[in-house]
PDB file of C-alpha atoms in Angstrom:
ATOM      1  CA  MET A 264      -2.982  -2.163  19.915  1.00  0.00           C
ATOM      2  CA  ILE A 265      -3.257  -5.246  17.308  1.00  0.00           C
ATOM      3  CA  ALA A 266      -0.407  -7.464  15.906  1.00  0.00           C
ATOM      4  CA  SER A 267       0.670  -8.787  12.872  1.00  0.00           C
ATOM      5  CA  THR A 268       1.208 -11.996  14.010  1.00  0.00           C
ATOM      6  CA  PRO A 269      -1.277 -13.811  16.549  1.00  0.00           C
ATOM      7  CA  VAL A 270      -1.355 -13.084  19.875  1.00  0.00           C
ATOM      8  CA  ALA A 271      -3.991 -16.546  21.133  1.00  0.00           C
ATOM      9  CA  ARG A 272      -5.624 -18.981  19.791  1.00  0.00           C
ATOM     10  CA  TRP A 273      -8.415 -21.935  20.431  1.00  0.00           C
ATOM     11  CA  THR A 274      -9.352 -24.469  19.184  1.00  0.00           C
ATOM     12  CA  TRP A 275     -12.228 -27.581  19.194  1.00  0.00           C
ATOM     13  CA  GLY A 276     -13.390 -30.426  17.178  1.00  0.00           C
ATOM     14  CA  ARG A 277     -14.494 -33.864  17.961  1.00  0.00           C
ATOM     15  CA  ASP A 278     -15.157 -37.002  15.637  1.00  0.00           C
ATOM     16  CA  ASP A 279     -17.872 -36.328  12.751  1.00  0.00           C
ATOM     17  CA  GLN A 280     -19.305 -38.347  11.008  1.00  0.00           C
ATOM     18  CA  HIS A 281     -19.927 -35.580   7.646  1.00  0.00           C
ATOM     19  CA  GLY A 282     -21.857 -36.951   4.151  1.00  0.00           C
ATOM     20  CA  ASP A 283     -21.358 -33.556   2.621  1.00  0.00           C
ATOM     21  CA  LYS A 284     -18.648 -32.333   3.755  1.00  0.00           C
ATOM     22  CA  ILE A 285     -18.636 -28.504   1.855  1.00  0.00           C
ATOM     23  CA  ALA A 286     -21.872 -28.088   3.953  1.00  0.00           C
ATOM     24  CA  ALA A 287     -20.752 -29.709   7.246  1.00  0.00           C
ATOM     25  CA  CYS A 288     -17.355 -27.144   7.693  1.00  0.00           C
ATOM     26  CA  LEU A 289     -19.499 -24.154   6.397  1.00  0.00           C
ATOM     27  CA  HIS A 290     -22.341 -24.652   8.855  1.00  0.00           C
ATOM     28  CA  GLU A 291     -19.864 -25.725  11.921  1.00  0.00           C
ATOM     29  CA  LEU A 292     -17.868 -22.505  10.587  1.00  0.00           C
ATOM     30  CA  LEU A 293     -21.216 -19.673  10.764  1.00  0.00           C
ATOM     31  CA  THR A 294     -21.621 -21.683  13.917  1.00  0.00           C
ATOM     32  CA  ALA A 295     -19.104 -19.755  14.931  1.00  0.00           C
ATOM     33  CA  TRP A 296     -19.099 -17.036  13.407  1.00  0.00           C
ATOM     34  CA  ALA A 297     -22.281 -16.512  15.284  1.00  0.00           C
ATOM     35  CA  ILE A 298     -21.416 -16.895  18.533  1.00  0.00           C
ATOM     36  CA  LEU A 299     -19.426 -14.137  18.052  1.00  0.00           C
ATOM     37  CA  GLU A 300     -21.409 -12.254  16.434  1.00  0.00           C
ATOM     38  CA  ARG A 301     -23.467 -11.709  19.996  1.00  0.00           C
ATOM     39  CA  TYR A 302     -20.729  -9.756  20.980  1.00  0.00           C
ATOM     40  CA  GLN A 303     -20.154  -7.749  18.862  1.00  0.00           C
ATOM     41  CA  LEU A 304     -16.400  -9.902  18.073  1.00  0.00           C
ATOM     42  CA  ALA A 305     -17.628 -10.187  14.546  1.00  0.00           C
ATOM     43  CA  VAL A 306     -20.407  -7.667  12.644  1.00  0.00           C
ATOM     44  CA  GLY A 307     -21.871  -7.143   9.498  1.00  0.00           C
ATOM     45  CA  VAL A 308     -20.837  -9.731   6.538  1.00  0.00           C
ATOM     46  CA  PRO A 309     -17.734 -11.958   7.406  1.00  0.00           C
ATOM     47  CA  ASP A 310     -15.894 -12.721   4.191  1.00  0.00           C
ATOM     48  CA  VAL A 311     -15.406 -16.296   3.711  1.00  0.00           C
ATOM     49  CA  SER A 312     -13.612 -17.481   2.018  1.00  0.00           C
ATOM     50  CA  VAL A 313     -12.663 -22.071   1.107  1.00  0.00           C
ATOM     51  CA  SER A 314     -11.046 -24.214   0.247  1.00  0.00           C
ATOM     52  CA  VAL A 315     -11.635 -28.157  -0.936  1.00  0.00           C
ATOM     53  CA  HIS A 316      -8.462 -29.806  -1.328  1.00  0.00           C
ATOM     54  CA  GLU A 317      -8.393 -33.110  -3.788  1.00  0.00           C
ATOM     55  CA  ALA A 318      -8.170 -36.473  -2.301  1.00  0.00           C
ATOM     56  CA  GLY A 319      -4.482 -37.678  -1.895  1.00  0.00           C
ATOM     57  CA  LYS A 320      -3.127 -34.237  -3.507  1.00  0.00           C
ATOM     58  CA  PRO A 321      -3.161 -31.513  -0.731  1.00  0.00           C
ATOM     59  CA  ASN A 322      -1.498 -29.425  -2.972  1.00  0.00           C
ATOM     60  CA  SER A 323      -4.324 -29.646  -5.354  1.00  0.00           C
ATOM     61  CA  TYR A 324      -7.472 -27.827  -5.158  1.00  0.00           C
ATOM     62  CA  LEU A 325     -10.671 -28.469  -6.212  1.00  0.00           C
ATOM     63  CA  PHE A 326     -11.589 -25.378  -5.513  1.00  0.00           C
ATOM     64  CA  LYS A 327     -10.478 -22.087  -4.111  1.00  0.00           C
ATOM     65  CA  GLY A 328     -12.276 -19.013  -3.402  1.00  0.00           C
ATOM     66  CA  ASN A 329     -14.276 -16.669  -1.833  1.00  0.00           C
ATOM     67  CA  LEU A 330     -17.584 -16.756  -1.271  1.00  0.00           C
ATOM     68  CA  VAL A 331     -20.540 -13.794  -1.814  1.00  0.00           C
ATOM     69  CA  LEU A 332     -23.036 -13.860   1.719  1.00  0.00           C
ATOM     70  CA  GLU A 333     -26.226 -11.858   1.101  1.00  0.00           C
ATOM     71  CA  THR A 334     -27.422 -11.953   4.263  1.00  0.00           C
ATOM     72  CA  GLU A 335     -25.386 -12.074   7.873  1.00  0.00           C
ATOM     73  CA  SER A 336     -27.974 -14.801   8.947  1.00  0.00           C
ATOM     74  CA  SER A 337     -25.931 -17.817  10.384  1.00  0.00           C
ATOM     75  CA  SER A 338     -29.105 -20.513   9.829  1.00  0.00           C
ATOM     76  CA  PRO A 339     -28.033 -24.012   8.020  1.00  0.00           C
ATOM     77  CA  GLY A 340     -29.846 -22.713   5.154  1.00  0.00           C
ATOM     78  CA  VAL A 341     -27.270 -20.296   4.390  1.00  0.00           C
ATOM     79  CA  ALA A 342     -25.000 -22.870   4.892  1.00  0.00           C
ATOM     80  CA  GLN A 343     -25.842 -25.090   2.154  1.00  0.00           C
ATOM     81  CA  GLN A 344     -26.894 -21.742  -0.422  1.00  0.00           C
ATOM     82  CA  LEU A 345     -22.429 -20.984   0.511  1.00  0.00           C
ATOM     83  CA  ALA A 346     -21.902 -25.039  -0.341  1.00  0.00           C
ATOM     84  CA  GLY A 347     -24.042 -24.655  -3.524  1.00  0.00           C
ATOM     85  CA  GLN A 348     -21.607 -21.283  -4.903  1.00  0.00           C
ATOM     86  CA  VAL A 349     -18.901 -23.869  -3.476  1.00  0.00           C
ATOM     87  CA  GLU A 350     -20.646 -27.320  -5.589  1.00  0.00           C
ATOM     88  CA  ALA A 351     -21.482 -24.702  -8.528  1.00  0.00           C
ATOM     89  CA  ALA A 352     -17.835 -24.465  -9.331  1.00  0.00           C
ATOM     90  CA  LEU A 353     -15.919 -27.826  -8.453  1.00  0.00           C
ATOM     91  CA  LEU A 354     -13.151 -28.931 -10.849  1.00  0.00           C
ATOM     92  CA  PRO A 355     -13.780 -32.584 -11.516  1.00  0.00           C
ATOM     93  CA  GLY A 356     -12.597 -35.236  -9.290  1.00  0.00           C
ATOM     94  CA  GLU A 357     -13.375 -37.481  -5.133  1.00  0.00           C
ATOM     95  CA  ILE A 358     -13.106 -34.674  -2.537  1.00  0.00           C
ATOM     96  CA  GLY A 359     -10.641 -34.328   0.649  1.00  0.00           C
ATOM     97  CA  ALA A 360      -9.842 -31.810   2.998  1.00  0.00           C
ATOM     98  CA  VAL A 361     -12.434 -28.884   3.072  1.00  0.00           C
ATOM     99  CA  HIS A 362     -11.027 -26.135   4.616  1.00  0.00           C
ATOM    100  CA  ALA A 363     -13.081 -22.395   5.995  1.00  0.00           C
ATOM    101  CA  ASP A 364     -12.333 -19.118   7.613  1.00  0.00           C
ATOM    102  CA  ALA A 365     -14.116 -16.044   7.795  1.00  0.00           C
ATOM    103  CA  LYS A 366     -13.640 -12.885   9.201  1.00  0.00           C
ATOM    104  CA  ASN A 367     -14.630  -8.922   9.450  1.00  0.00           C
ATOM    105  CA  SER A 368     -14.194  -6.234  12.046  1.00  0.00           C
ATOM    106  CA  THR A 369     -15.011  -6.348  15.901  1.00  0.00           C
ATOM    107  CA  VAL A 370     -16.325  -3.787  18.596  1.00  0.00           C
ATOM    108  CA  VAL A 371     -13.546  -2.909  20.497  1.00  0.00           C
ATOM    109  CA  ILE A 372     -14.641  -1.275  23.452  1.00  0.00           C
ATOM    110  CA  ASN A 373     -12.538   2.154  24.531  1.00  0.00           C
ATOM    111  CA  GLY A 374     -13.956   3.877  27.740  1.00  0.00           C
ATOM    112  CA  ALA A 375     -17.488   4.652  26.710  1.00  0.00           C
ATOM    113  CA  TYR A 376     -16.686   4.148  23.960  1.00  0.00           C
ATOM    114  CA  GLY A 377     -17.174   1.239  21.260  1.00  0.00           C
ATOM    115  CA  ILE A 378     -14.709   1.528  17.925  1.00  0.00           C
ATOM    116  CA  ARG A 379     -15.343  -1.072  14.887  1.00  0.00           C
ATOM    117  CA  GLU A 380     -11.369  -2.700  14.108  1.00  0.00           C
ATOM    118  CA  ASN A 381     -10.344  -4.961  11.660  1.00  0.00           C
ATOM    119  CA  GLY A 382      -8.397  -7.314  11.680  1.00  0.00           C
ATOM    120  CA  VAL A 383      -9.395  -8.157  14.752  1.00  0.00           C
ATOM    121  CA  PHE A 384     -10.323 -12.159  14.743  1.00  0.00           C
ATOM    122  CA  GLN A 385     -10.132 -14.899  12.352  1.00  0.00           C
ATOM    123  CA  VAL A 386     -12.588 -18.137  12.494  1.00  0.00           C
ATOM    124  CA  GLY A 387     -11.282 -21.080  10.570  1.00  0.00           C
ATOM    125  CA  THR A 388     -13.477 -24.446  10.007  1.00  0.00           C
ATOM    126  CA  SER A 389     -11.982 -27.115   8.579  1.00  0.00           C
ATOM    127  CA  VAL A 390     -13.160 -30.828   7.500  1.00  0.00           C
ATOM    128  CA  ILE A 391     -10.235 -33.869   7.505  1.00  0.00           C
ATOM    129  CA  LEU A 392     -11.554 -36.954   7.135  1.00  0.00           C
ATOM    130  CA  ASP A 393     -14.299 -37.686   9.818  1.00  0.00           C
ATOM    131  CA  TYR A 394     -12.409 -34.479  12.041  1.00  0.00           C
ATOM    132  CA  LEU A 395     -14.042 -31.983  11.983  1.00  0.00           C
ATOM    133  CA  GLY A 396     -11.969 -28.618  13.382  1.00  0.00           C
ATOM    134  CA  THR A 397     -12.052 -24.851  14.672  1.00  0.00           C
ATOM    135  CA  ASP A 398      -9.600 -22.453  15.688  1.00  0.00           C
ATOM    136  CA  LEU A 399     -10.136 -18.937  16.656  1.00  0.00           C
ATOM    137  CA  VAL A 400      -7.490 -16.333  16.527  1.00  0.00           C
ATOM    138  CA  THR A 401      -6.860 -12.442  17.171  1.00  0.00           C
ATOM    139  CA  PHE A 402      -4.172 -10.754  17.086  1.00  0.00           C
ATOM    140  CA  SER A 403      -5.333  -8.324  19.139  1.00  0.00           C
ATOM    141  CA  ASP A 404      -4.710  -6.856  22.792  1.00  0.00           C
ATOM    142  CA  ALA A 405      -8.140  -5.512  23.685  1.00  0.00           C
ATOM    143  CA  TRP A 406      -9.188  -9.168  26.360  1.00  0.00           C
ATOM    144  CA  MET A 407      -5.244  -8.457  28.717  1.00  0.00           C
ATOM    145  CA  PRO A 408      -5.208  -6.459  31.199  1.00  0.00           C
ATOM    146  CA  TYR A 409      -2.070  -5.379  30.190  1.00  0.00           C
ATOM    147  CA  ASP A 410      -1.338  -4.161  26.281  1.00  0.00           C
ATOM    148  CA  LEU A 411       1.720  -4.991  23.835  1.00  0.00           C
ATOM    149  CA  LYS A 412       3.405  -2.464  24.764  1.00  0.00           C
ATOM    150  CA  GLY A 413       3.106  -3.772  28.708  1.00  0.00           C
ATOM    151  CA  ARG A 414       0.403  -0.721  29.510  1.00  0.00           C
ATOM    152  CA  ALA A 415      -2.165  -1.073  32.409  1.00  0.00           C
ATOM    153  CA  GLN A 416      -5.178  -0.840  30.450  1.00  0.00           C
ATOM    154  CA  PRO A 417      -8.086  -2.002  33.560  1.00  0.00           C
ATOM    155  CA  SER A 418     -10.825  -0.035  31.722  1.00  0.00           C
ATOM    156  CA  VAL A 419     -10.057  -1.373  28.041  1.00  0.00           C
ATOM    157  CA  HIS A 420      -9.584  -5.183  29.944  1.00  0.00           C
ATOM    158  CA  ALA A 421     -12.992  -4.867  31.996  1.00  0.00           C
ATOM    159  CA  ALA A 422     -15.402  -4.238  29.287  1.00  0.00           C
ATOM    160  CA  ASN A 423     -13.644  -6.462  26.701  1.00  0.00           C
ATOM    161  CA  ALA A 424     -12.247  -9.521  28.321  1.00  0.00           C
ATOM    162  CA  PRO A 425     -15.591 -10.770  29.942  1.00  0.00           C
ATOM    163  CA  ARG A 426     -16.467 -10.756  26.015  1.00  0.00           C
ATOM    164  CA  LEU A 427     -14.372 -12.939  25.123  1.00  0.00           C
ATOM    165  CA  SER A 428     -14.609 -15.339  27.842  1.00  0.00           C
ATOM    166  CA  ALA A 429     -18.482 -15.042  27.467  1.00  0.00           C
ATOM    167  CA  ALA A 430     -17.481 -16.168  24.085  1.00  0.00           C
ATOM    168  CA  LEU A 431     -14.813 -18.612  24.558  1.00  0.00           C
ATOM    169  CA  LEU A 432     -18.050 -20.955  26.896  1.00  0.00           C
ATOM    170  CA  ASP A 433     -20.452 -20.729  24.903  1.00  0.00           C
ATOM    171  CA  LEU A 434     -18.338 -22.172  21.558  1.00  0.00           C
ATOM    172  CA  SER A 435     -17.397 -24.636  23.987  1.00  0.00           C
ATOM    173  CA  GLU A 436     -20.893 -25.176  23.841  1.00  0.00           C
ATOM    174  CA  ALA A 437     -22.040 -25.555  20.218  1.00  0.00           C
ATOM    175  CA  LEU A 438     -19.058 -27.158  19.494  1.00  0.00           C
ATOM    176  CA  ARG A 439     -19.629 -29.758  21.162  1.00  0.00           C
ATOM    177  CA  SER A 440     -16.088 -30.443  23.071  1.00  0.00           C
ATOM    178  CA  GLU A 441     -14.282 -28.659  25.019  1.00  0.00           C
ATOM    179  CA  THR A 442     -12.240 -25.186  24.663  1.00  0.00           C
ATOM    180  CA  ASP A 443      -8.693 -26.440  23.730  1.00  0.00           C
ATOM    181  CA  PRO A 444      -5.422 -23.240  24.620  1.00  0.00           C
ATOM    182  CA  ASP A 445      -4.034 -23.271  21.626  1.00  0.00           C
ATOM    183  CA  GLU A 446       0.496 -22.962  23.125  1.00  0.00           C
ATOM    184  CA  ALA A 447       1.638 -19.230  23.752  1.00  0.00           C
ATOM    185  CA  THR A 448       2.577 -16.538  21.403  1.00  0.00           C
ATOM    186  CA  HIS A 449       5.003 -14.282  21.251  1.00  0.00           C
ATOM    187  CA  PHE A 450       2.331 -12.089  22.265  1.00  0.00           C
ATOM    188  CA  GLY A 451       0.015 -13.438  25.398  1.00  0.00           C
ATOM    189  CA  LYS A 452      -0.156 -16.442  26.586  1.00  0.00           C
ATOM    190  CA  PRO A 453      -3.923 -18.028  26.418  1.00  0.00           C
ATOM    191  CA  THR A 454      -6.763 -19.668  28.915  1.00  0.00           C
ATOM    192  CA  GLU A 455      -9.457 -21.726  28.288  1.00  0.00           C
ATOM    193  CA  THR A 456     -11.081 -18.541  29.678  1.00  0.00           C
ATOM    194  CA  GLY A 457      -9.203 -15.078  27.451  1.00  0.00           C
ATOM    195  CA  VAL A 458      -5.591 -14.586  27.140  1.00  0.00           C
ATOM    196  CA  ASP A 459      -1.947 -13.782  29.868  1.00  0.00           C
ATOM    197  CA  SER A 460      -0.651 -10.918  29.635  1.00  0.00           C
ATOM    198  CA  TYR A 461       3.879 -11.988  29.465  1.00  0.00           C
ATOM    199  CA  LEU A 462       5.360 -10.700  33.569  1.00  0.00           C
ATOM    200  CA  GLN A 463       9.354 -10.170  33.660  1.00  0.00           C
ATOM    201  CA  GLU A 464      10.787 -11.143  37.062  1.00  0.00           C
ATOM    202  CA  ASP A 465       9.830  -7.578  39.049  1.00  0.00           C
ATOM    203  CA  GLY A 466       5.775  -7.973  38.594  1.00  0.00           C
ATOM    204  CA  THR A 467       5.972  -5.654  35.401  1.00  0.00           C
ATOM    205  CA  ALA A 468       4.473  -6.237  32.349  1.00  0.00           C
ATOM    206  CA  SER A 469       7.005  -6.739  29.246  1.00  0.00           C
ATOM    207  CA  ASP A 470       7.629  -4.870  26.671  1.00  0.00           C
ATOM    208  CA  VAL A 471       5.836  -7.452  23.952  1.00  0.00           C
ATOM    209  CA  TRP A 472       5.811  -4.975  21.034  1.00  0.00           C
ATOM    210  CA  SER A 473       8.636  -3.326  21.041  1.00  0.00           C
ATOM    211  CA  SER A 474      10.552  -7.286  21.586  1.00  0.00           C
ATOM    212  CA  PHE A 475       8.682  -9.177  18.706  1.00  0.00           C
ATOM    213  CA  GLU A 476       6.158  -6.995  16.592  1.00  0.00           C
ATOM    214  CA  VAL A 477       8.400  -4.381  15.610  1.00  0.00           C
ATOM    215  CA  SER A 478      11.446  -6.591  14.209  1.00  0.00           C
ATOM    216  CA  TYR A 479       8.954  -8.383  12.774  1.00  0.00           C
ATOM    217  CA  ARG A 480       7.230  -5.098  10.996  1.00  0.00           C
ATOM    218  CA  TYR A 481      10.494  -4.026   9.673  1.00  0.00           C
ATOM    219  CA  SER A 482      11.800  -7.618   8.445  1.00  0.00           C
ATOM    220  CA  GLU A 483       9.466  -6.644   5.769  1.00  0.00           C
ATOM    221  CA  PHE A 484      11.465  -3.129   4.587  1.00  0.00           C
ATOM    222  CA  THR A 485      14.780  -6.324   4.395  1.00  0.00           C
ATOM    223  CA  HIS A 486      13.497  -9.640   3.500  1.00  0.00           C
ATOM    224  CA  ALA A 487      11.418  -9.932   0.182  1.00  0.00           C
ATOM    225  CA  PRO A 488       8.680 -13.083   0.650  1.00  0.00           C
ATOM    226  CA  GLY A 489       9.740 -16.529  -0.764  1.00  0.00           C
ATOM    227  CA  PHE A 490      12.789 -18.841  -0.348  1.00  0.00           C
ATOM    228  CA  ASP A 491      13.961 -16.887  -4.321  1.00  0.00           C
ATOM    229  CA  GLY A 492      13.224 -13.592  -3.137  1.00  0.00           C
ATOM    230  CA  ILE A 493       9.985 -12.148  -4.844  1.00  0.00           C
ATOM    231  CA  GLY A 494      10.445  -9.307  -6.405  1.00  0.00           C
ATOM    232  CA  PHE A 495      12.664  -6.959  -6.002  1.00  0.00           C
ATOM    233  CA  LYS A 496      15.749  -7.335  -3.069  1.00  0.00           C
ATOM    234  CA  ARG A 497      14.873  -5.214   0.113  1.00  0.00           C
ATOM    235  CA  SER A 498      18.014  -4.378   0.745  1.00  0.00           C
ATOM    236  CA  ALA A 499      21.562  -3.191  -0.544  1.00  0.00           C
ATOM    237  CA  GLU A 500      25.047  -2.449  -0.087  1.00  0.00           C
ATOM    238  CA  GLY A 501      25.914   0.658  -2.317  1.00  0.00           C
ATOM    239  CA  ASP A 502      24.642   3.416  -2.144  1.00  0.00           C
ATOM    240  CA  VAL A 503      20.816   4.504  -3.264  1.00  0.00           C
ATOM    241  CA  GLN A 504      18.451   6.026  -5.429  1.00  0.00           C
ATOM    242  CA  TYR A 505      16.103   7.628  -2.398  1.00  0.00           C
ATOM    243  CA  VAL A 506      13.142  10.474  -2.252  1.00  0.00           C
ATOM    244  CA  PRO A 507      10.683  11.076   0.694  1.00  0.00           C
ATOM    245  CA  VAL A 508       8.050   9.862   1.751  1.00  0.00           C
ATOM    246  CA  LEU A 509       5.655  12.210   3.636  1.00  0.00           C
ATOM    247  CA  GLY A 510       1.929  11.681   4.959  1.00  0.00           C
ATOM    248  CA  GLU A 511      -0.891  13.785   7.574  1.00  0.00           C
ATOM    249  CA  HIS A 512       1.277  13.970  10.331  1.00  0.00           C
ATOM    250  CA  GLY A 513       4.346  14.687   8.875  1.00  0.00           C
ATOM    251  CA  LEU A 514       7.951  12.165   7.044  1.00  0.00           C
ATOM    252  CA  LEU A 515       6.678   8.526   7.292  1.00  0.00           C
ATOM    253  CA  GLY A 516       9.984   7.203   5.518  1.00  0.00           C
ATOM    254  CA  TYR A 517      12.053   6.835   2.132  1.00  0.00           C
ATOM    255  CA  LEU A 518      11.104   5.164  -0.417  1.00  0.00           C
ATOM    256  CA  TRP A 519      14.199   3.609  -1.951  1.00  0.00           C
ATOM    257  CA  ALA A 520      16.183   1.453  -5.242  1.00  0.00           C
ATOM    258  CA  SER A 521      19.363   0.363  -6.690  1.00  0.00           C
ATOM    259  CA  ASP A 522      19.242  -1.108 -10.383  1.00  0.00           C
ATOM    260  CA  ALA A 523      22.343  -2.179 -10.866  1.00  0.00           C
ATOM    261  CA  GLU A 524      21.560  -4.444  -7.804  1.00  0.00           C
ATOM    262  CA  GLU A 525      17.892  -5.158  -8.575  1.00  0.00           C
ATOM    263  CA  ALA A 526      16.964  -3.370  -5.419  1.00  0.00           C
ATOM    264  CA  ALA A 527      14.135  -0.881  -3.678  1.00  0.00           C
ATOM    265  CA  SER A 528      11.589  -0.988  -0.390  1.00  0.00           C
ATOM    266  CA  PHE A 529      11.099   1.644   1.584  1.00  0.00           C
ATOM    267  CA  GLU A 530      12.703   2.216   4.975  1.00  0.00           C
ATOM    268  CA  PRO A 531      10.198   3.490   7.823  1.00  0.00           C
ATOM    269  CA  ARG A 532      11.191   6.365   9.762  1.00  0.00           C
ATOM    270  CA  ASP A 533       8.906   4.445  13.041  1.00  0.00           C
ATOM    271  CA  VAL A 534       8.294   1.012  11.865  1.00  0.00           C
ATOM    272  CA  GLY A 535       5.882  -0.165  14.990  1.00  0.00           C
ATOM    273  CA  ASP A 536       3.902   3.585  13.910  1.00  0.00           C
ATOM    274  CA  ASP A 537       0.854   2.198  11.872  1.00  0.00           C
ATOM    275  CA  GLU A 538       0.327   5.139   9.943  1.00  0.00           C
ATOM    276  CA  THR A 539       3.771   3.912   9.430  1.00  0.00           C
ATOM    277  CA  TYR A 540       3.403   1.038   8.352  1.00  0.00           C
ATOM    278  CA  GLN A 541       0.696   1.002   6.246  1.00  0.00           C
ATOM    279  CA  SER A 542       2.458   3.353   4.469  1.00  0.00           C
ATOM    280  CA  GLY A 543       5.345   1.479   3.694  1.00  0.00           C
ATOM    281  CA  LEU A 544       3.099  -2.261   3.053  1.00  0.00           C
ATOM    282  CA  LEU A 545       1.104   0.397   0.076  1.00  0.00           C
ATOM    283  CA  TRP A 546       4.702   0.951  -1.403  1.00  0.00           C
ATOM    284  CA  LEU A 547       6.199  -2.562  -0.542  1.00  0.00           C
ATOM    285  CA  ASP A 548       3.276  -3.251  -3.451  1.00  0.00           C
ATOM    286  CA  ARG A 549       3.908  -1.070  -5.813  1.00  0.00           C
ATOM    287  CA  LEU A 550       6.958  -2.108  -5.788  1.00  0.00           C
ATOM    288  CA  ARG A 551       6.170  -5.815  -6.740  1.00  0.00           C
ATOM    289  CA  SER A 552       3.576  -4.975  -9.080  1.00  0.00           C
ATOM    290  CA  ALA A 553       6.483  -2.988 -10.899  1.00  0.00           C
ATOM    291  CA  HIS A 554       9.248  -5.496 -10.629  1.00  0.00           C
ATOM    292  CA  ASP A 555       5.612  -7.119 -11.874  1.00  0.00           C
ATOM    293  CA  ARG A 556       6.079  -5.693 -15.449  1.00  0.00           C
ATOM    294  CA  GLY A 557       9.576  -5.094 -16.033  1.00  0.00           C
ATOM    295  CA  LEU A 558      10.658  -1.372 -14.248  1.00  0.00           C
ATOM    296  CA  THR A 559      13.855  -1.102 -13.263  1.00  0.00           C
ATOM    297  CA  PRO A 560      13.864   0.367  -9.449  1.00  0.00           C
ATOM    298  CA  PRO A 561      14.527   3.900 -10.620  1.00  0.00           C
ATOM    299  CA  LYS A 562      12.139   3.994 -13.185  1.00  0.00           C
ATOM    300  CA  ARG A 563       9.852   3.530  -9.417  1.00  0.00           C
ATOM    301  CA  CYS A 564      11.677   5.629  -7.740  1.00  0.00           C
ATOM    302  CA  PRO A 565      13.095   8.541  -9.259  1.00  0.00           C
ATOM    303  CA  THR A 566      15.488  11.200  -7.856  1.00  0.00           C
TER     304      THR A 566
END
C-alpha cells in the first residue's frame, strides 16, 4: 500500500568542503540513486529536479526546474553533465543553498512476482553552506511486517525488507555517514535497518490506514489548498448540483457544484480505494483549471 504522506524517512549528512555546490549535490544524489538501483528500489532513468537559491534570499531562485538524463549511469561524468544543464540556465547572483531530488518506479516483490510501482521512494540531497545532506523517504509499507491496514504480510515482508536493509547499510558506506532514522510518522517507525509497524497493547497491529490515510485523502476534497484557498471552495452549506462519476467497476463518487457559494468538488464513495481517489484528484485538477479560466461551477458540473 502507498500512502499520500511519508511512511518513513532516513537521513545522512557530513561537513564537506565543496567548490562546486551544484555538481557536489548532484553527484551525491546520483550516488544514492545507484545504491537504490542496485536493489531495484529504483529502476529506470530517474526524474531529477533541482533548485538553486540565491544566497541570503531563500525565496529567490537562480534556477528551479527538471533535468533530462539520457542514461541510467550515476558516474561522476553524468553529475557534471547535469550540473552543466543547470549552470547554462542559471540566473546571475551568488549561489546559496542547492537542493536536488529524484524519483522513479520501484520493483516491489509480491509472492513470486516483482511489480513495478511508482511513488514508492524519493531521495533528495541538499548543500547548505558546508553541509552535504541526503534523505530517503518511502511511502510504501512493503518493508513492514504488517501492512497499513494492520494485516500480516509475512511473504511481502520477507521478500522486500532485506532489500531495504541492505540498501540502508550501503547508503551509509557510500555517503560516509551513519544512517539516522527520522522520527516516527503516522504510519511507521523507521529504524537503522527498516520500518517497524505500530502495535496495540494486545499485540495486534494498528490500522493506521483508516486512522490517518483515509482522513487525509478526504480532506483534499473538502479543503482547498493555500491559506486563502485556491480554486473553488470545496464545501457548501446549501443545495448543490451533482452528477455521478462511474469507473470500470461502478460508481466512484459524485461531482458536485454550487454557483451561489462558488464551490465545487468531488465526493468520493470510498476514498480509501485507489481508483476512486485518483479519479477524484483528476476531477479536482479539472475544476481548478475551470476556475482559472473563469468558469462558474455549474458550467463544469451540469445537471
